[in-house]
Each structure stands twice: as C-alpha cells, then as structure tokens.
Amino acid sequence: MAIEHIIKYFPHLTDEQRRQFAILEAEYPQWNEKINVISRKDIDNLEVNHILHSLAIAKFTDFAEGTKILDFGTGGGFPAIPLAVLLPGCEFHLVDRIAKKLRVAQAVAQAAGLGNITVQHGDIKEVKGKFDFVVSRAVMDMGKMVPLLKRLVDSDNGKNTLPNGLICLKGGNLTDELAPFASSVVVDELNLHFDEPFFETKKIVYMPL
C-alpha cells in the first residue's frame, strides 16, 4: 500500500491528505529523473528517509493555525512540503539558492494542490519578513546558521507551545556543534518516535531565537 509508513505514524490523515502524500510519492521519482534533488540510490527510500523524516518535526511539537514557517535551504522541498500537507493551516516559505531544485519543489507542491507554500530563489540574506519558526534539514552547522536566521524569527506571541525559534533535522554526533548552545538547545532522538533503522542516529535540534 502506498504511503503505508506515513499512515502508520499519522493514522488520522484526511482522505485529501492521503491523496496528497500519494502524489508526493509519485511526483518526486519522476522529477528526480530530470533534476537530481534526492540521491539516485536513495530515491527508493523516499517515503521513510525524506517524507517521514520531514514529518518528524510534527512529532516533536504542534503548530497553531496561521503559524508562519521558513524552510531554509529547502532543496527539493524538504521538510516544508510534507509538513505543508500535514499542516494545511500553516504557511510555508521555501528558500534555496539553487533554482532548479526550487523548480521541483514548486512543481510537486502544485501537483499536490498545496496553497500554503511560497518559494524564493536566492540567498537567506535576501529574505524579508518575520516567521514564527525556521526549519532546516542538514543544511549547515548551527554556529553558522543562528546568526543568519535570528533577524527572521518574530518575537514570541505565545501562539505555539514552543517559543519561536529554529528547528533542525540532523544526524550523527552533534556534541561539538552544539557545545556553544548547550544551555539553550533541546535535542530529541527520532528513534523515540519511529521504529525504522534510518532514524537510529537522527535527531531534532530545537533552539529558541
């Protein structure tokens, strides 16, 4: 059955969300033949390693209706596009410096009928506006990321359970990377939420900004 792993962990999806996730699973392999946004050897693991991995953020915290989320270095649309399916009441702004990857993200979002996504080609320094959260998937070291993103996070208005900030999907040993932020970061092990071996070394790192 298509999207079986997604349904396993998110059993209360609407029929429309199930349809949209099935579209993501069909569209990405087709686009990946033309524009490589996922490693060719990994495209067969799209559902677990990319879609479900993106959705891990929704296992870590809930987001209120109207929450504005910036996806920094989105590539082909991860984690924002799977999250946009799951959270239709939130707004997602996708930013990347590689235009052809954004083209894939935009095409997949359009095919799935996602009206809560906007995309911007360019450097993070060109982004204007304020967001409740910035999300990112293995883009760069936290030490480099935090100074770039601080200005984009809105002052907290108590809308969400967590204070506004940065939520990153990361893997491996993060001891050295997180040492400068030890007093403020929260690390969540994804193998607490998912059974698949892929998640054994995967983590969410959250930091209020």
Coordinates of C-alpha atoms in Angstrom, one line a residue:
M1 CA 0.0 0.0 0.0
A2 CA 1.3 3.4 -0.9
I3 CA 2.1 5.8 2.0
E4 CA 1.9 2.9 4.5
H5 CA 4.7 4.2 6.7
I6 CA 3.1 7.7 6.8
I7 CA -0.3 6.2 7.8
K8 CA 1.4 4.1 10.5
Y9 CA 2.6 7.2 12.4
F10 CA -0.1 9.6 11.3
P11 CA -3.3 7.5 11.2
H12 CA -5.7 10.4 11.4
L13 CA -5.0 11.9 8.0
T14 CA -7.9 13.1 5.9
D15 CA -8.7 11.5 2.5
E16 CA -7.3 14.7 0.9
Q17 CA -4.0 14.4 2.8
R18 CA -3.6 10.8 1.9
R19 CA -4.2 11.7 -1.7
Q20 CA -1.6 14.5 -1.5
F21 CA 1.0 12.3 0.1
A22 CA 0.5 9.7 -2.6
I23 CA 1.1 12.5 -5.2
L24 CA 4.4 13.4 -3.5
E25 CA 5.4 9.7 -3.7
A26 CA 4.6 9.6 -7.4
E27 CA 6.0 13.1 -8.4
Y28 CA 9.4 13.1 -6.7
P29 CA 10.8 10.0 -8.5
Q30 CA 9.6 11.4 -11.9
W31 CA 11.2 14.8 -11.2
N32 CA 14.3 13.2 -9.8
E33 CA 15.0 11.6 -13.2
K34 CA 15.3 15.1 -14.7
I35 CA 16.7 17.2 -11.7
N36 CA 18.5 15.4 -9.0
V37 CA 17.1 16.5 -5.7
I38 CA 17.5 13.2 -3.9
S39 CA 20.4 10.8 -4.3
R40 CA 19.7 8.3 -7.0
K41 CA 20.5 5.4 -4.7
D42 CA 18.1 6.8 -2.1
I43 CA 15.0 7.7 -4.2
D44 CA 13.6 4.2 -3.4
N45 CA 13.6 5.2 0.3
L46 CA 11.7 8.4 -0.4
E47 CA 8.8 7.7 2.0
V48 CA 10.8 6.9 5.1
N49 CA 14.1 8.8 4.5
H50 CA 12.6 12.0 3.2
I51 CA 8.9 12.4 3.7
L52 CA 8.6 10.7 7.1
H53 CA 11.9 12.3 8.2
S54 CA 10.4 15.7 7.4
L55 CA 7.2 14.9 9.3
A56 CA 9.3 14.1 12.4
I57 CA 9.1 17.8 13.2
A58 CA 5.3 17.4 13.8
K59 CA 6.1 14.6 16.2
F60 CA 8.3 17.0 18.2
T61 CA 5.8 19.8 18.5
D62 CA 2.4 21.0 17.4
F63 CA 1.9 24.2 15.3
A64 CA -1.1 26.5 15.7
E65 CA -3.2 27.6 12.8
G66 CA -1.6 30.6 11.0
T67 CA 1.9 29.7 12.1
K68 CA 4.5 31.1 9.6
I69 CA 7.4 28.7 8.9
L70 CA 10.5 29.4 6.8
D71 CA 12.3 26.4 5.3
F72 CA 16.0 27.4 5.0
G73 CA 17.9 25.6 2.2
T74 CA 14.8 23.6 1.2
G75 CA 16.3 21.9 -1.9
G76 CA 13.5 20.0 -3.4
G77 CA 11.1 20.9 -0.7
F78 CA 12.1 19.1 2.5
P79 CA 11.0 19.4 5.2
A80 CA 8.4 22.0 4.1
I81 CA 6.3 20.2 1.5
P82 CA 5.4 17.1 3.6
L83 CA 4.7 19.4 6.5
A84 CA 2.5 21.6 4.4
V85 CA 0.4 18.6 3.6
L86 CA 0.1 17.7 7.2
L87 CA -0.4 21.2 8.4
P88 CA -2.7 22.9 5.9
G89 CA -3.4 25.8 8.3
C90 CA 0.2 26.9 8.5
E91 CA 2.1 29.0 5.9
F92 CA 5.5 27.8 4.5
H93 CA 8.1 30.0 2.7
L94 CA 10.8 27.9 0.9
V95 CA 14.2 29.4 0.2
D96 CA 17.1 28.0 -1.7
R97 CA 20.0 29.3 -3.8
I98 CA 19.6 26.5 -6.4
A99 CA 16.8 27.5 -8.8
K100 CA 16.4 24.1 -10.4
K101 CA 15.8 22.4 -7.1
L102 CA 13.1 25.0 -6.2
R103 CA 11.5 24.3 -9.6
V104 CA 11.0 20.7 -8.4
A105 CA 9.6 21.9 -5.1
Q106 CA 7.2 24.2 -6.8
A107 CA 6.0 21.6 -9.3
V108 CA 5.4 19.0 -6.7
A109 CA 3.5 21.5 -4.5
Q110 CA 1.4 22.5 -7.5
A111 CA 0.7 18.9 -8.4
A112 CA -0.5 18.2 -4.8
G113 CA -2.6 21.4 -4.8
L114 CA -0.8 23.0 -1.9
G115 CA -1.9 26.6 -1.5
N116 CA 0.1 27.2 1.7
I117 CA 3.5 27.4 0.1
T118 CA 5.6 30.2 -1.4
V119 CA 9.1 29.9 -2.8
Q120 CA 12.0 32.3 -3.1
H121 CA 15.2 31.7 -5.1
G122 CA 18.2 33.4 -3.6
D123 CA 20.3 33.8 -0.5
I124 CA 18.9 33.8 3.0
K125 CA 20.2 37.4 3.4
E126 CA 17.6 38.4 0.8
V127 CA 14.6 37.1 2.7
K128 CA 12.4 39.7 4.2
G129 CA 9.6 39.4 6.8
K130 CA 9.2 37.6 10.1
F131 CA 8.4 34.0 10.8
D132 CA 7.4 32.0 13.9
F133 CA 9.8 29.2 13.1
V134 CA 12.7 28.4 10.8
V135 CA 13.1 24.7 9.8
S136 CA 16.1 23.2 8.2
R137 CA 17.3 19.8 7.1
A138 CA 21.1 19.2 7.4
V139 CA 21.9 22.5 5.7
M140 CA 24.8 23.8 7.8
D141 CA 26.4 24.0 11.2
M142 CA 24.3 25.6 13.9
G143 CA 27.1 28.1 14.6
K144 CA 26.8 29.5 11.1
M145 CA 23.0 29.2 10.9
V146 CA 22.0 31.0 14.0
P147 CA 23.5 34.4 13.2
L148 CA 21.9 34.3 9.7
L149 CA 18.4 33.4 10.9
K150 CA 18.0 35.4 14.2
R151 CA 16.6 38.5 12.4
L152 CA 13.9 36.5 10.7
V153 CA 12.3 35.0 13.8
D154 CA 9.4 37.1 15.1
S155 CA 9.1 37.9 18.8
D156 CA 7.1 35.2 20.5
N157 CA 3.4 35.8 20.9
G158 CA 2.5 32.7 22.8
K159 CA 0.7 31.2 19.8
N160 CA 2.5 27.9 19.9
T161 CA 3.6 25.5 22.7
L162 CA 7.3 26.2 22.0
P163 CA 8.7 29.7 21.9
N164 CA 9.5 30.9 18.4
G165 CA 12.9 29.6 17.1
L166 CA 14.9 27.2 14.9
I167 CA 14.0 23.5 14.4
C168 CA 16.7 21.4 12.6
L169 CA 16.7 17.9 11.4
K170 CA 20.2 16.5 11.9
G171 CA 22.2 13.3 12.3
G172 CA 25.3 11.8 13.8
N173 CA 27.4 13.1 16.8
L174 CA 26.4 16.7 17.5
T175 CA 28.5 17.2 20.7
D176 CA 31.0 19.7 19.3
E177 CA 28.5 21.6 17.1
L178 CA 26.0 22.1 19.9
A179 CA 28.5 22.9 22.7
P180 CA 28.2 26.7 22.2
F181 CA 24.5 26.5 22.6
A182 CA 24.3 23.8 25.3
S183 CA 22.3 25.9 27.7
S184 CA 19.5 26.7 25.2
V185 CA 19.1 23.8 22.8
V186 CA 16.8 20.8 23.1
V187 CA 17.7 17.6 21.3
D188 CA 15.1 15.0 20.5
E189 CA 16.0 11.5 19.4
L190 CA 13.9 10.4 16.5
N191 CA 14.1 6.7 17.3
L192 CA 11.8 7.5 20.2
H193 CA 9.1 8.3 17.6
F194 CA 9.9 5.9 14.7
D195 CA 10.8 2.3 14.6
E196 CA 12.7 2.2 11.2
P197 CA 16.5 1.8 11.4
F198 CA 17.0 5.0 9.4
F199 CA 16.1 7.0 12.5
E200 CA 18.6 5.4 14.9
T201 CA 21.1 8.3 14.6
K202 CA 18.6 11.0 13.5
K203 CA 17.8 13.9 15.8
I204 CA 15.8 17.1 16.0
V205 CA 17.6 20.1 17.4
Y206 CA 15.4 23.0 18.7
M207 CA 16.6 26.4 19.8
P208 CA 14.5 29.4 20.7
L209 CA 15.7 32.6 18.9

